[in-house]
Amino acid sequence: MSTTSFQAGSVVRVGGKYRLREMIECGSLRVVYRGVNVVSNLDVAVKLESVEIELAQLQHEFGVYKTLAGAPGVPTVYWFGNEGNYNVMVLEYLGPSLKDLFNRCSHKFTLKTVLVLADQMISLVEHVHSCHFIHGGIDPVKFLMGLGDHDDQVYIVNFSLAKKYRYANTHVHIPHRENSRLPNTTPFASIHSHLGAEQSRRDDLESLAYILVYFLRGYLPWYDPKIKQRGDTLQCKTKLPPDLVCAACPNEFGTFLSYTRALRFDDKPDYTYLRKLFHELFVHEGFQLDPPFAQTVLQM
């Protein structure tokens, strides 16, 4: 979408008190600016979408954020509304994504870093699921680090694809169906997503399993960012057993992936068990708990 018509020099404001600064992300349908609260001088992120697009999603995303609000790792939404021809959401300003940090670390994280991240990421996905939603588009870009006093906290963002997997009043699971739309996160999408099945909690966790292996190995058998290799993603995922997908990783990673792939459509995952897998490995390795990226974020 074109954003030039929305700009009016350095004095453009939304919500009466949020002034736009530089653009930090531009997609085909939505754009994100860094902004500032002109009253408190607090940095914010400002997400905009045209009210004229057919697939407007910002109001839906705002609703998801309201449902998830208050938990560690969920960004605060300061304001949502309409400004001219745009829907606008003003959120807490966060640090770099895990993908950005991964790239800056030469496409590989240490085992200790991955284990610290795994604990928080599993808890974040559990919180989303406890609020009756699945994220629906889990990938490294959707996890950001906090800033300042929260620079050791991982945040989960971008709920444009989120949907309810159960009815909030009864907790009855939605029915299974085929021919669903595959998200754009194909390197990290679950096998069932590739096959067009309705997504549920198992799919978020399978995607998370691929991310953790990717962070530790630096690539996936079907995806290597260094050489832009993209094999037949679905074929690789279905033919390679978890122990080969997780080759050169501690056994716990293969166990995690095997567990997620074995879940049935409406199964409730055992998040405590999954966290315990990585916590026990952390203790076994003799690691000491400290922020995974604190210094990296502070130096940016």
Short mmCIF file of C-alpha atoms in Angstrom, two decimals:
data_model
loop_
_atom_site.label_atom_id
_atom_site.label_comp_id
_atom_site.label_asym_id
_atom_site.label_seq_id
_atom_site.Cartn_x
_atom_site.Cartn_y
_atom_site.Cartn_z
CA MET A 1 0.00 0.00 0.00
CA SER A 2 1.12 3.53 -0.60
CA THR A 3 1.87 5.47 2.56
CA THR A 4 2.94 8.78 1.07
CA SER A 5 -0.55 10.28 1.27
CA PHE A 6 -0.58 9.71 5.01
CA GLN A 7 2.60 11.65 5.66
CA ALA A 8 2.72 15.37 6.32
CA GLY A 9 6.29 16.04 7.26
CA SER A 10 7.46 15.46 10.82
CA VAL A 11 4.26 16.67 12.50
CA VAL A 12 1.90 13.82 11.55
CA ARG A 13 0.08 12.45 14.57
CA VAL A 14 -2.32 9.62 15.25
CA GLY A 15 -4.58 9.30 18.24
CA GLY A 16 -3.93 12.93 19.05
CA LYS A 17 -0.55 12.41 20.71
CA TYR A 18 1.51 9.88 18.72
CA ARG A 19 3.83 11.38 16.12
CA LEU A 20 5.24 9.24 13.33
CA ARG A 21 8.97 9.07 12.79
CA GLU A 22 10.80 6.69 10.46
CA MET A 23 9.27 3.70 8.73
CA ILE A 24 10.60 0.42 10.14
CA GLU A 25 8.60 -2.14 8.17
CA CYS A 26 6.67 -1.97 4.93
CA GLY A 27 4.51 -4.79 3.60
CA SER A 28 2.11 -4.99 0.69
CA LEU A 29 -0.90 -4.30 2.93
CA ARG A 30 0.46 -2.79 6.15
CA VAL A 31 3.23 -0.49 7.29
CA VAL A 32 4.89 0.00 10.66
CA TYR A 33 6.49 3.24 11.84
CA ARG A 34 8.54 4.11 14.83
CA GLY A 35 6.70 6.84 16.65
CA VAL A 36 6.75 8.85 19.84
CA ASN A 37 4.20 9.92 22.41
CA VAL A 38 4.60 13.70 22.27
CA VAL A 39 3.36 14.05 25.87
CA SER A 40 5.52 11.42 27.60
CA ASN A 41 8.30 11.16 24.97
CA LEU A 42 7.81 7.37 25.00
CA ASP A 43 8.83 5.49 21.85
CA VAL A 44 6.04 3.47 20.27
CA ALA A 45 5.39 1.32 17.22
CA VAL A 46 2.60 2.48 14.94
CA LYS A 47 0.98 -0.05 12.60
CA LEU A 48 -1.26 1.20 9.78
CA GLU A 49 -3.44 -0.38 7.11
CA SER A 50 -5.67 1.21 4.53
CA VAL A 51 -9.39 1.02 5.31
CA GLU A 52 -9.93 0.29 1.62
CA ILE A 53 -8.12 -3.04 1.42
CA GLU A 54 -10.29 -6.12 1.06
CA LEU A 55 -8.52 -8.16 3.75
CA ALA A 56 -8.42 -5.62 6.57
CA GLN A 57 -7.03 -7.37 9.65
CA LEU A 58 -5.86 -4.72 12.09
CA GLN A 59 -9.09 -4.58 14.07
CA HIS A 60 -9.02 -8.38 14.40
CA GLU A 61 -5.40 -8.23 15.57
CA PHE A 62 -6.28 -5.53 18.08
CA GLY A 63 -8.98 -7.80 19.49
CA VAL A 64 -6.48 -10.64 19.92
CA TYR A 65 -4.03 -8.36 21.71
CA LYS A 66 -6.79 -7.24 24.09
CA THR A 67 -7.58 -10.87 24.92
CA LEU A 68 -3.92 -11.72 25.54
CA ALA A 69 -3.09 -8.51 27.43
CA GLY A 70 -1.32 -8.51 30.77
CA ALA A 71 0.96 -11.50 30.36
CA PRO A 72 4.77 -11.23 30.11
CA GLY A 73 5.83 -11.16 26.48
CA VAL A 74 2.61 -9.63 25.13
CA PRO A 75 3.16 -6.06 23.89
CA THR A 76 0.98 -3.32 25.35
CA VAL A 77 -1.47 -1.69 22.96
CA TYR A 78 -1.77 2.03 23.72
CA TRP A 79 -4.35 3.06 21.16
CA PHE A 80 -6.44 1.75 18.28
CA GLY A 81 -8.60 3.78 15.97
CA ASN A 82 -9.12 5.34 12.58
CA GLU A 83 -7.02 8.19 11.20
CA GLY A 84 -8.11 9.44 7.79
CA ASN A 85 -8.11 6.48 5.42
CA TYR A 86 -6.17 4.24 7.79
CA ASN A 87 -6.80 1.87 10.63
CA VAL A 88 -4.08 2.50 13.21
CA MET A 89 -2.74 0.53 16.16
CA VAL A 90 -0.14 1.99 18.53
CA LEU A 91 1.89 -0.56 20.45
CA GLU A 92 4.82 -0.90 22.82
CA TYR A 93 8.11 -0.35 20.99
CA LEU A 94 10.29 -3.46 21.09
CA GLY A 95 13.79 -4.54 20.16
CA PRO A 96 14.97 -6.66 17.22
CA SER A 97 13.32 -9.87 16.11
CA LEU A 98 14.96 -13.22 16.79
CA LYS A 99 15.52 -13.48 13.05
CA ASP A 100 17.49 -10.22 13.08
CA LEU A 101 19.60 -11.41 16.00
CA PHE A 102 20.08 -14.80 14.37
CA ASN A 103 21.42 -13.09 11.24
CA ARG A 104 23.78 -10.95 13.33
CA CYS A 105 25.09 -14.07 15.06
CA SER A 106 26.21 -15.59 11.71
CA HIS A 107 23.08 -17.73 11.44
CA LYS A 108 23.62 -19.80 14.54
CA PHE A 109 22.79 -19.52 18.24
CA THR A 110 24.55 -21.35 21.06
CA LEU A 111 22.79 -24.25 22.75
CA LYS A 112 22.43 -22.18 25.92
CA THR A 113 20.74 -19.36 24.03
CA VAL A 114 18.31 -21.71 22.30
CA LEU A 115 17.37 -23.36 25.58
CA VAL A 116 16.70 -20.01 27.26
CA LEU A 117 14.60 -18.94 24.30
CA ALA A 118 12.75 -22.26 24.17
CA ASP A 119 11.50 -21.90 27.73
CA GLN A 120 10.01 -18.46 27.07
CA MET A 121 8.68 -19.27 23.60
CA ILE A 122 6.83 -22.38 24.79
CA SER A 123 5.27 -20.31 27.59
CA LEU A 124 4.21 -17.60 25.16
CA VAL A 125 2.55 -20.10 22.83
CA GLU A 126 0.87 -21.71 25.84
CA HIS A 127 -0.55 -18.33 26.88
CA VAL A 128 -1.93 -17.71 23.40
CA HIS A 129 -3.57 -21.14 23.44
CA SER A 130 -4.97 -20.62 26.96
CA CYS A 131 -6.83 -17.60 25.57
CA HIS A 132 -8.53 -19.82 22.93
CA PHE A 133 -6.36 -18.67 20.02
CA ILE A 134 -3.69 -20.21 17.84
CA HIS A 135 -1.10 -17.86 16.38
CA GLY A 136 -1.27 -19.42 12.93
CA GLY A 137 1.96 -17.96 11.56
CA ILE A 138 4.78 -18.89 13.93
CA ASP A 139 8.22 -17.99 12.56
CA PRO A 140 11.38 -16.20 13.86
CA VAL A 141 10.10 -12.78 12.77
CA LYS A 142 7.11 -13.06 15.11
CA PHE A 143 9.29 -13.09 18.24
CA LEU A 144 10.99 -9.87 19.38
CA MET A 145 13.20 -9.01 22.32
CA GLY A 146 12.16 -6.36 24.79
CA LEU A 147 14.15 -3.24 25.62
CA GLY A 148 15.44 -1.58 28.77
CA ASP A 149 14.28 -3.38 31.89
CA HIS A 150 12.69 -6.05 29.68
CA ASP A 151 15.68 -6.84 27.47
CA ASP A 152 15.67 -10.44 28.71
CA GLN A 153 12.02 -10.98 27.77
CA VAL A 154 10.90 -12.51 24.48
CA TYR A 155 7.68 -11.05 23.01
CA ILE A 156 5.27 -12.63 20.56
CA VAL A 157 3.74 -10.34 17.92
CA ASN A 158 1.72 -10.13 14.71
CA PHE A 159 -1.59 -11.89 15.19
CA SER A 160 -3.07 -11.12 11.78
CA LEU A 161 -3.47 -14.87 11.10
CA ALA A 162 -4.61 -15.79 14.62
CA LYS A 163 -7.92 -17.58 14.98
CA LYS A 164 -9.91 -19.28 17.70
CA TYR A 165 -9.45 -23.04 17.86
CA ARG A 166 -12.19 -23.50 20.48
CA TYR A 167 -15.29 -21.69 21.67
CA ALA A 168 -14.48 -19.48 24.65
CA ASN A 169 -17.70 -20.15 26.57
CA THR A 170 -17.74 -23.96 26.23
CA HIS A 171 -14.09 -24.80 25.36
CA VAL A 172 -15.46 -27.08 22.64
CA HIS A 173 -12.84 -27.51 19.91
CA ILE A 174 -13.59 -26.36 16.37
CA PRO A 175 -14.22 -29.17 13.84
CA HIS A 176 -11.50 -30.51 11.63
CA ARG A 177 -11.65 -29.57 7.97
CA GLU A 178 -9.47 -29.76 4.89
CA ASN A 179 -8.50 -27.31 2.14
CA SER A 180 -7.41 -24.53 4.47
CA ARG A 181 -5.09 -21.78 3.25
CA LEU A 182 -1.35 -22.28 3.87
CA PRO A 183 0.33 -19.33 5.64
CA ASN A 184 3.35 -17.72 4.03
CA THR A 185 5.77 -19.15 6.61
CA THR A 186 6.40 -22.33 4.64
CA PRO A 187 9.91 -23.17 6.01
CA PHE A 188 8.37 -23.38 9.49
CA ALA A 189 4.83 -24.51 8.67
CA SER A 190 3.58 -27.82 10.02
CA ILE A 191 3.06 -30.83 7.79
CA HIS A 192 -0.70 -30.65 8.34
CA SER A 193 -0.68 -27.02 7.20
CA HIS A 194 1.09 -27.98 3.99
CA LEU A 195 -1.57 -30.62 3.41
CA GLY A 196 -4.33 -28.03 3.79
CA ALA A 197 -5.70 -29.19 7.14
CA GLU A 198 -7.29 -26.79 9.60
CA GLN A 199 -4.66 -25.58 12.06
CA SER A 200 -4.80 -26.20 15.80
CA ARG A 201 -2.46 -26.05 18.79
CA ARG A 202 -0.25 -28.82 17.43
CA ASP A 203 0.65 -26.75 14.38
CA ASP A 204 1.94 -23.78 16.40
CA LEU A 205 4.16 -26.15 18.38
CA GLU A 206 5.47 -28.02 15.35
CA SER A 207 6.44 -24.67 13.84
CA LEU A 208 8.19 -23.78 17.09
CA ALA A 209 10.09 -27.08 16.98
CA TYR A 210 11.42 -26.22 13.52
CA ILE A 211 12.46 -22.76 14.71
CA LEU A 212 14.47 -24.15 17.63
CA VAL A 213 16.28 -26.63 15.38
CA TYR A 214 16.90 -23.85 12.86
CA PHE A 215 18.40 -21.64 15.56
CA LEU A 216 20.75 -24.38 16.77
CA ARG A 217 21.79 -25.92 13.43
CA GLY A 218 21.76 -22.70 11.42
CA TYR A 219 19.55 -24.22 8.75
CA LEU A 220 16.84 -26.79 8.10
CA PRO A 221 17.16 -29.66 5.60
CA TRP A 222 14.72 -27.84 3.32
CA TYR A 223 15.87 -24.29 4.04
CA ASP A 224 19.34 -22.76 4.25
CA PRO A 225 19.32 -18.93 4.41
CA LYS A 226 23.04 -18.69 3.64
CA ILE A 227 22.68 -20.20 0.19
CA LYS A 228 18.97 -19.52 -0.30
CA GLN A 229 18.40 -23.24 -0.65
CA ARG A 230 14.78 -24.30 -0.79
CA GLY A 231 14.16 -27.95 -1.41
CA ASP A 232 10.77 -29.59 -1.75
CA THR A 233 9.60 -28.46 1.66
CA LEU A 234 6.67 -30.82 2.14
CA GLN A 235 8.55 -33.81 0.76
CA CYS A 236 11.49 -33.20 3.08
CA LYS A 237 9.26 -32.75 6.11
CA THR A 238 7.25 -35.90 5.46
CA LYS A 239 10.14 -38.16 4.48
CA LEU A 240 12.74 -37.09 7.06
CA PRO A 241 12.16 -38.54 10.55
CA PRO A 242 12.63 -36.18 13.49
CA ASP A 243 16.07 -37.57 14.36
CA LEU A 244 17.36 -36.57 10.92
CA VAL A 245 15.65 -33.18 10.95
CA CYS A 246 17.32 -32.64 14.33
CA ALA A 247 20.69 -34.17 13.40
CA ALA A 248 23.60 -32.74 15.44
CA CYS A 249 21.11 -31.48 18.05
CA PRO A 250 20.68 -32.99 21.52
CA ASN A 251 18.04 -35.73 21.62
CA GLU A 252 15.56 -33.43 23.34
CA PHE A 253 15.00 -31.53 20.11
CA GLY A 254 13.99 -34.69 18.25
CA THR A 255 11.74 -35.63 21.17
CA PHE A 256 10.06 -32.22 21.01
CA LEU A 257 9.43 -32.53 17.27
CA SER A 258 8.21 -36.13 17.55
CA TYR A 259 5.80 -35.11 20.30
CA THR A 260 4.29 -32.25 18.29
CA ARG A 261 3.89 -34.38 15.17
CA ALA A 262 2.12 -37.10 17.16
CA LEU A 263 -0.53 -34.75 18.55
CA ARG A 264 -4.04 -35.22 17.26
CA PHE A 265 -6.04 -32.28 15.93
CA ASP A 266 -7.85 -31.50 19.19
CA ASP A 267 -5.22 -32.72 21.68
CA LYS A 268 -4.16 -30.39 24.47
CA PRO A 269 -0.33 -30.26 24.48
CA ASP A 270 1.58 -30.86 27.69
CA TYR A 271 3.48 -27.58 27.79
CA THR A 272 5.01 -28.38 31.19
CA TYR A 273 6.53 -31.57 29.80
CA LEU A 274 7.98 -29.69 26.81
CA ARG A 275 9.53 -27.00 29.00
CA LYS A 276 10.90 -29.68 31.32
CA LEU A 277 12.69 -31.36 28.41
CA PHE A 278 14.77 -28.28 27.77
CA HIS A 279 15.10 -27.26 31.41
CA GLU A 280 16.64 -30.62 32.32
CA LEU A 281 19.03 -30.35 29.38
CA PHE A 282 19.96 -26.85 30.55
CA VAL A 283 20.77 -28.16 34.03
CA HIS A 284 22.60 -31.19 32.63
CA GLU A 285 24.86 -28.91 30.58
CA GLY A 286 25.71 -26.90 33.71
CA PHE A 287 24.47 -23.61 32.25
CA GLN A 288 23.72 -20.59 34.43
CA LEU A 289 20.61 -18.54 33.72
CA ASP A 290 21.22 -15.03 32.40
CA PRO A 291 19.64 -12.87 29.67
CA PRO A 292 20.31 -14.37 26.23
CA PHE A 293 20.63 -11.09 24.32
CA ALA A 294 20.79 -8.31 26.90
CA GLN A 295 24.11 -6.83 25.75
CA THR A 296 23.27 -7.25 22.07
CA VAL A 297 20.05 -5.31 22.43
CA LEU A 298 21.58 -2.58 24.59
CA GLN A 299 24.33 -1.96 22.04
CA MET A 300 21.91 -1.43 19.14
#
